[in-house]
Coordinates of C-alpha atoms and ligand atoms in Angstrom, one line a residue:
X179 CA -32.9 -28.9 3.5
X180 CA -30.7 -29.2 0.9
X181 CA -28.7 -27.3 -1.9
X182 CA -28.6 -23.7 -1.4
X183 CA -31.5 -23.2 1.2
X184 CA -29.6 -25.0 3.8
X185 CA -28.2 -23.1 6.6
X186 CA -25.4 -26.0 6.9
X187 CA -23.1 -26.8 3.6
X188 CA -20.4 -29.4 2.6
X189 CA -18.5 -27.6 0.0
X190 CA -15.1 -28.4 -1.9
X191 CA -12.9 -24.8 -2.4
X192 CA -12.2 -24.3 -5.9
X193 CA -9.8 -21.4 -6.1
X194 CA -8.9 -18.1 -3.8
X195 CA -10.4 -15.4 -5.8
X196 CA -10.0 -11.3 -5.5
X197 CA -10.1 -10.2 -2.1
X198 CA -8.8 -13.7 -0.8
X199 CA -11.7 -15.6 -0.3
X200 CA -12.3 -19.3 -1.2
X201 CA -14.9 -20.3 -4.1
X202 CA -17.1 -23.4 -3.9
X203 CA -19.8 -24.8 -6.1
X204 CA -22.8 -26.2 -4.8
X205 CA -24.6 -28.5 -6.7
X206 CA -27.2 -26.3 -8.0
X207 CA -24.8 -24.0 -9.2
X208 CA -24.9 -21.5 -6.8
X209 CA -21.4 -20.1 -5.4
X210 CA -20.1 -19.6 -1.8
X211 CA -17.3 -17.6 -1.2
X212 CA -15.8 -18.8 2.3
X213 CA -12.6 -16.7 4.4
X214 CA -9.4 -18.5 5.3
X215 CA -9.7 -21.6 3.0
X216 CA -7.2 -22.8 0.9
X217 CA -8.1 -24.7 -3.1
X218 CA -9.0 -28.2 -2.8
X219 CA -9.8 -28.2 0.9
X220 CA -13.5 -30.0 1.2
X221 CA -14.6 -28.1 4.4
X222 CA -18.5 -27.8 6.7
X223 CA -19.8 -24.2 6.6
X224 CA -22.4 -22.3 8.1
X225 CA -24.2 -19.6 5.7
X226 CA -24.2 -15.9 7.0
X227 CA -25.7 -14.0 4.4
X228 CA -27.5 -15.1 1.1
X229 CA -27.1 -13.2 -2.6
X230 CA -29.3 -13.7 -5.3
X231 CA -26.4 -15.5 -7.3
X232 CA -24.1 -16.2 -4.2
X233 CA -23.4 -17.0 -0.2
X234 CA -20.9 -16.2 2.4
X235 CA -20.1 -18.4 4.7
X236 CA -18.0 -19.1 7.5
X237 CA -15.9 -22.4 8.2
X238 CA -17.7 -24.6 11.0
X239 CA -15.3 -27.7 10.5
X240 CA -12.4 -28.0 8.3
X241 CA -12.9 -31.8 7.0
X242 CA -9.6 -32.4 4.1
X243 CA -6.5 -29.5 5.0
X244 CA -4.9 -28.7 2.2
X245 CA -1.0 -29.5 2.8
X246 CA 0.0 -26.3 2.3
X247 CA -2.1 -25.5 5.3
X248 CA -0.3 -24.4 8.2
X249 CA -1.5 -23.1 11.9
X250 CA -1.2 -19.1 11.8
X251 CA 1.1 -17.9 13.9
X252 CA -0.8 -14.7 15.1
X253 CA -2.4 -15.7 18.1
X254 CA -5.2 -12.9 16.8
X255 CA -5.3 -14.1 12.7
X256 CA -9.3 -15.1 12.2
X257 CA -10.2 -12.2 14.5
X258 CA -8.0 -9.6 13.5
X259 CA -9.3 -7.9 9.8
X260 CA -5.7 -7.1 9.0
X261 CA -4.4 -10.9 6.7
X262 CA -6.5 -13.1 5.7
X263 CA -3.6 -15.4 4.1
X264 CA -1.8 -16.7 7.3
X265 CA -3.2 -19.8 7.0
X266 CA -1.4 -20.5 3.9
X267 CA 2.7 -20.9 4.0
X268 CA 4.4 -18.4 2.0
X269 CA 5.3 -19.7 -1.5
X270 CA 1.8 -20.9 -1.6
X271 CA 0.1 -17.4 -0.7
X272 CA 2.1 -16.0 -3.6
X273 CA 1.1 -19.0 -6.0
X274 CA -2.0 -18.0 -5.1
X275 CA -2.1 -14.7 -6.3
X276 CA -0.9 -15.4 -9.1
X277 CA -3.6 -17.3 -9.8
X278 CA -6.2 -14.6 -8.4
X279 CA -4.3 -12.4 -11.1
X280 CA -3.9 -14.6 -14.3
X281 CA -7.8 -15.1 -13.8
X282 CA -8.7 -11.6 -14.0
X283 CA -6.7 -11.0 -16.8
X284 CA -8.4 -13.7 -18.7
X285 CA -12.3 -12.5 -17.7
X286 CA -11.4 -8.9 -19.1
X287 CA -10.0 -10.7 -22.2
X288 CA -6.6 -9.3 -21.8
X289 CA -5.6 -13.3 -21.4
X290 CA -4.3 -14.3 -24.6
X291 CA -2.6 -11.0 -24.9
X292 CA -1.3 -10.7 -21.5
X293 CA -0.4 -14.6 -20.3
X294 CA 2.5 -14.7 -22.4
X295 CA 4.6 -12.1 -21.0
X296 CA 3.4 -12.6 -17.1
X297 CA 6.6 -13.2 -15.3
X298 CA 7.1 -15.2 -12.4
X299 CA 5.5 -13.3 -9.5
X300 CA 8.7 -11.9 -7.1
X301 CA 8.2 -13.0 -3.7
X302 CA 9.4 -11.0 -0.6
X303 CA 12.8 -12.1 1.2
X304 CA 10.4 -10.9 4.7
X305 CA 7.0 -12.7 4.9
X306 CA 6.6 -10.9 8.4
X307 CA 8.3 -7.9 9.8
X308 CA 8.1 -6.0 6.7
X309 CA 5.3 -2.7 7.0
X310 CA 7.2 0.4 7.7
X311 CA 3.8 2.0 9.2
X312 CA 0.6 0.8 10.7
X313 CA -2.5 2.5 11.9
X314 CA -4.1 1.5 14.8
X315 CA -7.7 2.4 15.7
X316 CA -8.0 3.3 19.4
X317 CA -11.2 3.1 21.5
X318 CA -11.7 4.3 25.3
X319 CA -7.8 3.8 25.5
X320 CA -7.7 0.4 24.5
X321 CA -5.2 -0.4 20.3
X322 CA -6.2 -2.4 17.8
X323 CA -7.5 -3.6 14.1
X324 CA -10.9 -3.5 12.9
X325 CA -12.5 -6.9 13.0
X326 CA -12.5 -8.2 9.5
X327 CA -15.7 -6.5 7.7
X328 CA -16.4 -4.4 10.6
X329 CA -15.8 -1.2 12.9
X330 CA -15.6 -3.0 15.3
X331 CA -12.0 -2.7 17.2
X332 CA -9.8 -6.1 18.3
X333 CA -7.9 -5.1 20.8
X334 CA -4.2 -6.7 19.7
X335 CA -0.8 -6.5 21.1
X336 CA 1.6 -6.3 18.4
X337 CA 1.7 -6.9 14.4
X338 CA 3.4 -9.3 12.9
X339 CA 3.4 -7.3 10.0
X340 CA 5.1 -4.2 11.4
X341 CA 8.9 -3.9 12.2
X342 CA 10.1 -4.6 15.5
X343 CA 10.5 -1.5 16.4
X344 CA 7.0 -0.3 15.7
X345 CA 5.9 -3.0 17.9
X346 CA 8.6 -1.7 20.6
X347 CA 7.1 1.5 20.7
X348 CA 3.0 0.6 20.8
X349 CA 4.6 -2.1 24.3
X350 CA 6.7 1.4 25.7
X351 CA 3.3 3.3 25.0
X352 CA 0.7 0.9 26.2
X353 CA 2.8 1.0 29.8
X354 CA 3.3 4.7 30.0
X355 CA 1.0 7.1 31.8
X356 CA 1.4 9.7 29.4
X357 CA -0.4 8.1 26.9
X358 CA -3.1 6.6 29.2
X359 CA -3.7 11.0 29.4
X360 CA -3.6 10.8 25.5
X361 CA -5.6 8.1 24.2
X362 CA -9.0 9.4 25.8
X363 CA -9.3 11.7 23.0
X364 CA -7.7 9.3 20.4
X365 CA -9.4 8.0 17.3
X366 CA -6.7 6.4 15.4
X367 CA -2.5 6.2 15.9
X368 CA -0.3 5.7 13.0
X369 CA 3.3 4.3 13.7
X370 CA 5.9 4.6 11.5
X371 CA 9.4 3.8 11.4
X372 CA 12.4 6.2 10.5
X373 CA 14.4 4.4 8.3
X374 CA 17.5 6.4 9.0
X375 CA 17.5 7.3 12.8
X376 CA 15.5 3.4 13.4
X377 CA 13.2 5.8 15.7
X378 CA 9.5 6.0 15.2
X379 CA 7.3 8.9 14.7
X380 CA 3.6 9.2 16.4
X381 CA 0.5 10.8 14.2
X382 CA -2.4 10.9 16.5
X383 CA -5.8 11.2 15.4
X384 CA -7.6 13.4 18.4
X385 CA -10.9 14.5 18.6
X386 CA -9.9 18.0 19.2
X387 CA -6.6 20.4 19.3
X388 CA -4.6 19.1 21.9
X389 CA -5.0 20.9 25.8
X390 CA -2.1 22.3 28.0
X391 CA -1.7 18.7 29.9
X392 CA -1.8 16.9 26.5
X393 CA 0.9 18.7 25.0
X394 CA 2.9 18.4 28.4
X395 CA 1.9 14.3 27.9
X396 CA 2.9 14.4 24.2
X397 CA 6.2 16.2 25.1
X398 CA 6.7 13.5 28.3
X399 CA 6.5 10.6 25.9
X400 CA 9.3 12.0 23.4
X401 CA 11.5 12.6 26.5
X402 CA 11.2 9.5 28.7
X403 CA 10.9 7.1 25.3
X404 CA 13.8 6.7 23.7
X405 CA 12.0 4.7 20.8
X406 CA 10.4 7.8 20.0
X407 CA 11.5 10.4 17.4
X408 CA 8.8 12.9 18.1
X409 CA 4.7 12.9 17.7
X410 CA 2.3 14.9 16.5
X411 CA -1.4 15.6 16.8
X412 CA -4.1 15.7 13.7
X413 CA -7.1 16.7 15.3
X414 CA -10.3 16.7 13.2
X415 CA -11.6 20.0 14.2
X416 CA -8.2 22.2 13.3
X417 CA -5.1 21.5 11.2
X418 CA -2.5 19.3 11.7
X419 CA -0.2 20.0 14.6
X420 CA 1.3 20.5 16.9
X421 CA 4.3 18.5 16.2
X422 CA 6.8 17.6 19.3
X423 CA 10.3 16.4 18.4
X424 CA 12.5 14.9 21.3
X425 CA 15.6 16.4 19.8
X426 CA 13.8 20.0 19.7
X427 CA 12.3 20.5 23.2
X428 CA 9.2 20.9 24.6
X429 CA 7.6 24.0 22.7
X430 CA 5.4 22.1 19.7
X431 CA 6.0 23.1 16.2
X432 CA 3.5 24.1 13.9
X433 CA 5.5 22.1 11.3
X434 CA 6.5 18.4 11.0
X435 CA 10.0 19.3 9.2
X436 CA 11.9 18.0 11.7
X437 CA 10.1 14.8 11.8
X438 CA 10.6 13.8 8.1
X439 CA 11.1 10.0 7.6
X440 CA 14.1 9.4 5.4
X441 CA 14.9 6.6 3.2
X442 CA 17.7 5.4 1.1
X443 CA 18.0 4.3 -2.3
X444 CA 21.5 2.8 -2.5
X445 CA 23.8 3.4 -5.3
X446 CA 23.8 -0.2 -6.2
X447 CA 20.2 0.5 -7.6
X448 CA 19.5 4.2 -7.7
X449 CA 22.9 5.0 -9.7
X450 CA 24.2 7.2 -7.2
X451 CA 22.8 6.8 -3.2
X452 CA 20.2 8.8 -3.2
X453 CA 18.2 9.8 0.7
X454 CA 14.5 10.8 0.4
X455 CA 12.6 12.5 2.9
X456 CA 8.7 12.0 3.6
X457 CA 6.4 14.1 5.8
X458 CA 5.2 11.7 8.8
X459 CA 1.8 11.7 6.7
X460 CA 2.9 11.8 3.5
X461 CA 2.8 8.4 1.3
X462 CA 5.5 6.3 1.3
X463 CA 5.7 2.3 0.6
X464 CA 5.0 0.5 3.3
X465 CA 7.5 -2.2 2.5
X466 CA 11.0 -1.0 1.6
X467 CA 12.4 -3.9 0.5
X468 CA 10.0 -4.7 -2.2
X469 CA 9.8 -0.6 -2.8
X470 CA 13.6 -1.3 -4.2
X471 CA 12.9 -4.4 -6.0
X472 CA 9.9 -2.1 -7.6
X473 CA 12.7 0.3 -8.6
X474 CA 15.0 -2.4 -9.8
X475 CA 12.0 -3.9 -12.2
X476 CA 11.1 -0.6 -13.3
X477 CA 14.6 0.4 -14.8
X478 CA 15.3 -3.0 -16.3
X479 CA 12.0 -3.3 -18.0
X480 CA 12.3 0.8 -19.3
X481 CA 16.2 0.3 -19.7
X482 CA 16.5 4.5 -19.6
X483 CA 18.8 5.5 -22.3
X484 CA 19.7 8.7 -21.3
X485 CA 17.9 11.1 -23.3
X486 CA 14.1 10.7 -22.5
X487 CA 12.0 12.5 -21.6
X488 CA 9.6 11.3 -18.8
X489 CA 6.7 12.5 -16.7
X490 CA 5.5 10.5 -13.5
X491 CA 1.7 11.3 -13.3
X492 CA 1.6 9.9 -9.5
X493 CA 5.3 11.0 -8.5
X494 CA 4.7 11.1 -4.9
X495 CA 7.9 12.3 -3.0
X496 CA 10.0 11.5 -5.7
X497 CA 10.1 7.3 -5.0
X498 CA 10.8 6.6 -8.4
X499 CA 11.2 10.2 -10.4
X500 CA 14.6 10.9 -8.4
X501 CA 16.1 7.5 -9.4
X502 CA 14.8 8.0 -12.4
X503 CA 16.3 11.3 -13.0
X504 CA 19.5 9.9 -13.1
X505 CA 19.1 7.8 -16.1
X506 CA 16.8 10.2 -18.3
X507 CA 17.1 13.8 -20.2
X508 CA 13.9 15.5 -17.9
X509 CA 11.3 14.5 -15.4
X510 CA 8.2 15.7 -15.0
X511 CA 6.2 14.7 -11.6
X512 CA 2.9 15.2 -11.1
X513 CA 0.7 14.6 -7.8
X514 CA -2.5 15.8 -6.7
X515 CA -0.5 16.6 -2.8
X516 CA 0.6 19.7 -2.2
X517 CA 3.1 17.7 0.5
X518 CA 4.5 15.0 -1.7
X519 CA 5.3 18.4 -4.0
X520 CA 6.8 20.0 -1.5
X521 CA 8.4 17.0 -0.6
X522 CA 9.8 16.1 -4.2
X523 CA 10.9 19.4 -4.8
X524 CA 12.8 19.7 -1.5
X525 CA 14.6 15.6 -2.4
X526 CA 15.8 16.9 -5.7
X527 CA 17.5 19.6 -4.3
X528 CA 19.1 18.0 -1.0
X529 CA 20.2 15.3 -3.3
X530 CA 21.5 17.8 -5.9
X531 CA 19.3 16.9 -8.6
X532 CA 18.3 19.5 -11.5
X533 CA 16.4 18.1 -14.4
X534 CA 13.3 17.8 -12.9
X535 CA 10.2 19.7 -12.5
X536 CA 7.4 18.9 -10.1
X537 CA 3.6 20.5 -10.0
X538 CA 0.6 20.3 -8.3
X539 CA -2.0 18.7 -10.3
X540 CA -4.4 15.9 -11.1
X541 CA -2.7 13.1 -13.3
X542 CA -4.6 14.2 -16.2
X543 CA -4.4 17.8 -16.2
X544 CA -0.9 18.0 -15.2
X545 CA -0.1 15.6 -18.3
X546 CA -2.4 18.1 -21.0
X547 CA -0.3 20.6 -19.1
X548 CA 3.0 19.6 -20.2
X549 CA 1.8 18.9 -23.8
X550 CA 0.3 22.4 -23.9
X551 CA 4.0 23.6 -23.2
X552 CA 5.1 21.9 -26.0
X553 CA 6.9 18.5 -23.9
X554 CA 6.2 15.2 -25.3
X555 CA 7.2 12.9 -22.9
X556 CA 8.3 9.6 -24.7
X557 CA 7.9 7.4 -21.1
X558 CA 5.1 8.1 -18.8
X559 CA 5.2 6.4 -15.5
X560 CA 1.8 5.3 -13.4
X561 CA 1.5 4.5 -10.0
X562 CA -2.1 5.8 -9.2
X563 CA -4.0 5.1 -5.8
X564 CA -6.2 1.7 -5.7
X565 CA -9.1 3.6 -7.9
X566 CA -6.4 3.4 -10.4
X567 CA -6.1 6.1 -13.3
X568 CA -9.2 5.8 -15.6
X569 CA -9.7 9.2 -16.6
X570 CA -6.2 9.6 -17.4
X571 CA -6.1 6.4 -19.9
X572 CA -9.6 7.4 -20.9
X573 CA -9.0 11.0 -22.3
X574 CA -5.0 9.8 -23.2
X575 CA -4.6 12.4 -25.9
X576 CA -2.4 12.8 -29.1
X577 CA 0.6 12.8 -29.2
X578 CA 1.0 9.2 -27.3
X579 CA 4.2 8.2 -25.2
X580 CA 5.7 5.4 -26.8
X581 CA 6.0 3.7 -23.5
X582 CA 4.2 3.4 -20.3
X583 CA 5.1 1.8 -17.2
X584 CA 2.2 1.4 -14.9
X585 CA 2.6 0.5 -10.9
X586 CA -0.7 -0.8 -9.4
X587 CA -1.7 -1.8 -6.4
X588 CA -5.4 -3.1 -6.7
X589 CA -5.7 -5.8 -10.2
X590 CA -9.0 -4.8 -10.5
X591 CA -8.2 -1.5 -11.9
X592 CA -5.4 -2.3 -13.0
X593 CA -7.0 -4.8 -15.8
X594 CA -9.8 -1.9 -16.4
X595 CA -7.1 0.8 -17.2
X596 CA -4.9 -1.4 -19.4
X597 CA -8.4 -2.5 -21.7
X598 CA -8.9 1.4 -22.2
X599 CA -5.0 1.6 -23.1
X600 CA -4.9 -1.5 -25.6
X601 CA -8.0 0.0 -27.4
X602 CA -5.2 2.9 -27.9
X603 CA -2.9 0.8 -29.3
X604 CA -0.6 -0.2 -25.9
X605 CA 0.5 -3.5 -25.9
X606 CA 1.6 -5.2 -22.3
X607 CA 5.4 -6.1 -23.6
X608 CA 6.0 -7.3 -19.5
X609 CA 3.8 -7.6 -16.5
X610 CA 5.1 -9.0 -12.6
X611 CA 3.3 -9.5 -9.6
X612 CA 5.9 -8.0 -6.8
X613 CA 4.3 -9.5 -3.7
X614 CA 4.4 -5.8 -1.3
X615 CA 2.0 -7.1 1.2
X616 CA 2.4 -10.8 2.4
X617 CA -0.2 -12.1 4.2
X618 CA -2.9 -10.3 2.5
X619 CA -4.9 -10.7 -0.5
X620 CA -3.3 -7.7 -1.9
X621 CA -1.4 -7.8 -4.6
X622 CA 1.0 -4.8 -6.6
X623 CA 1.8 -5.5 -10.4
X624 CA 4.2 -3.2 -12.6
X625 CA 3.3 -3.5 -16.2
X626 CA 5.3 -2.5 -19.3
X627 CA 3.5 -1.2 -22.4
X628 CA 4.7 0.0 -25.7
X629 CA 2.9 1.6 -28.3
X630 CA 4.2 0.2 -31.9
X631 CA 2.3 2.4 -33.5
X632 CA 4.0 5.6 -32.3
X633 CA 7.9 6.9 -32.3
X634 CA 9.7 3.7 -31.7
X635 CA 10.6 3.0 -28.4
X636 CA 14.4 3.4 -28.0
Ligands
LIG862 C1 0.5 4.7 -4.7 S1 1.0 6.4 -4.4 C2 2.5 6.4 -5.3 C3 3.4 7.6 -5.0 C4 4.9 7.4 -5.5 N1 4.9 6.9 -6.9 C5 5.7 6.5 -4.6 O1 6.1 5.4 -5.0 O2 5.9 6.9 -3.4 C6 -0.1 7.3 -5.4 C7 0.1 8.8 -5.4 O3 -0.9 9.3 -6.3 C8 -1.3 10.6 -5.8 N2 -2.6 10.8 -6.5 C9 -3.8 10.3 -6.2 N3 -4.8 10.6 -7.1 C10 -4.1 11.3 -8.0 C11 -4.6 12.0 -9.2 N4 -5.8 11.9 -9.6 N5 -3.6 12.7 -9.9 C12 -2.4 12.8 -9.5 N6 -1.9 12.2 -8.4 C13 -2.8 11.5 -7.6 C14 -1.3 10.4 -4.3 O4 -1.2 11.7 -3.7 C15 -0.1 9.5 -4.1 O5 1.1 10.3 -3.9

């Protein structure tokens, strides 16, 4: 057999596309997308599944490496679903996504428009060691990632990705007989580090509220494990809670308060050093360093003037609305959470600042909301989940901001959202690629986009 119908290809990768994959052609026009291949690489794979227009495969014999090609140092990388660019040394994984990104742009037709004012994408300073949190999925006992495209768990040791003290703790846990008590009834664990107090803080998915000898296991841990900062328990039959903290004892709290993560903006950036608190499951950025570059980015491409007025439609806990605050007349945040409210409003007042205004809303309601009370904000700043914002930019009603600065962390939407905003009349005046996630295929963009047929921007 030949062609398409064979169960055994020779195929030469054309290009990574969305989602990291490598494309082939075969010679009858049908594609094959392939995992961990690089462009140019002619390699011998084995079909799993067949499309009507395409095939995956999977790599049987690598026959021409690409140089930038380089062995993965994870010992688990193939088997573990969490990278799928380790194969790939650094500068080439982000040239790469560039690429991924430049070609989306051109098949929604934003090319000519958009090409000219893509910057250089910014790489990271830490290709490893960079997540602040990581979720593990626990079975019988036993830590892990899914297996790439399943639910299937790979037992793994330590992350690469994750800090070193997250990978401290999961070690301290694995040995201690505390958890061993715990992890029967675990689904999931998420780690994350305190920035301030370099401690970590457990969230446990459980099955069910915690018993008497698990809350006198949870409370061992915090004591004998110095690593630790506290833990909690989100079981899936009850609210959230308890919460233990090894500074507070062993009675559980209904409340996480005392387990807030806290980060800091420095002055350098923020305009005065600003320290932001997060609830343990609250959304943060997973990689601080590029969070800050984000930050820088955003206030040198919206070069604040002092006397705008701006609403943040996906304000979180105040990431970028409390920096933001500093250089603007007003803020108005906006977040579908009732915790990153709560947690915004409580960040503006412990870092005493007083023109902004947070509420509870969806993006688009809490934006007719503030044009209904007679604010027109002149800047409005996106940062929406990976479904992106489309019924916001969809229904974007007079009178238009000026400028919009949108943060997106999936291209795909991203492109979608910015076609509904140029049929408005928004132009992209900047657009970067700020690599948040090495080692993956995913990719975070922050776009600038004026409106030249509204007030002029300042
Ligand atoms: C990528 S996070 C960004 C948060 C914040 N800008 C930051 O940097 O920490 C997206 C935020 O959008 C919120 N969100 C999701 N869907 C929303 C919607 N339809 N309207 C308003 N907020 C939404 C989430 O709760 C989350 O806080």
């Amino acid at each position: 057999m030949s062609g398409s119908a064979a169960r055994e290809l020779t195929v030469t990768i054309e290009k990574i596309v969305a989602g990291g994959l490598g494309l082939g052609r075969l010679a009858d026009g049908c594609t094959v997308l392939v995992p961990q291949v690089l462009p140019g690489e002619m390699v011998r794979v084995g079909v799993r599944r067949r499309h009507r227009r395409h095939l995956e495969a999977e790599v049987k014999e690598l026959l021409t490496p690409a140089p930038e090609r380089r062995s993965p140092p994870c010992p688990w990388y193939g088997r573990c679903g969490g990278c799928d660019l380790q194969h790939a040394d650094y500068p080439s994984q982000v040239a790469r996504k560039q690429e991924i990104l430049a070609e989306l742009l051109q098949r929604s037709g934003l090319g000519a428009a958009v090409l000219p004012v893509l910057a250089f994408p910014l790489a990271a300073t830490a290709e490893f060691h960079y997540r602040q949190r990581i979720r593990l999925q626990v079975e019988e006992g036993r830590t892990g990632f899914f297996r790439t495209g399943s639910h299937q768990l790979q037992e793994v040791e330590a992350c690469l990705l994750a800090r070193p003290e997250i990978n401290a703790a999961w070690a301290a846990l694995r040995d201690h007989a505390g958890w061993r008590l715990l992890a029967g009834q675990c689904t999931a664990l998420e780690i994350s580090l305190d920035p301030a107090s370099r401690q970590v803080v457990l969230l446990l998915h459980h099955r069910r509220r915690p018993r008497p000898a698990e809350r006198q296991a949870a409370w061992r841990l915090c004591r004998e494990l110095s690593v630790l900062k506290g833990l909690g328990f989100l079981p899936a039959d009850h609210a959230a809670g308890p919460f233990f903290d090894r500074q507070a004892g062993p009675e559980g709290r209904r409340e996480p308060d005392q387990l807030r993560l806290h980060y800091v903006l420095p002055a350098e950036l923020a305009g005065s050093s600003l320290t932001l608190g997060v609830e343990p499951a609250g959304f943060s950025q997973v990689n601080e360093e590029q969070n800050r570059q984000l930050l820088r980015l955003l206030l040198e491409l919206l070069k604040p003037g002092g006397d705008e007025i701006l609403a943040d439609l996906h304000c979180g806990m105040g990431n970028f609305s409390l920096p933001l605050a500093l250089r603007v007349r007003e803020v108005y945040g906006v977040d579908l959470q009732a915790a990153a409210i709560r947690g915004a409003r409580r960040n503006a007042a412990a870092n005493g600042i007083a023109n902004c205004r947070f509420s509870r809303a969806q993006a688009r309601q809490g934006l007719a909301d503030l044009v209904a009370a007679g604010i027109r904000p002149d800047i409005l700043l996106l940062d929406p989940p990976r479904t992106g914002c489309l019924d916001l930019v969809r229904s974007l009603a007079e009178p238009l901001p000026p400028r919009i600065a949108m943060i997106s962390c999936d291209p795909a939407t991203m492109v979608r959202d910015l076609g509904h905003l140029a049929a408005r009349g928004y132009r992209v005046a900047a657009m970067r690629l700020v690599d948040m996630f090495p080692q993956t295929h995913h990719l975070e963009t922050i776009t600038l986009l004026l409106n030249d047929r509204v007030r002029n921007p300042a």
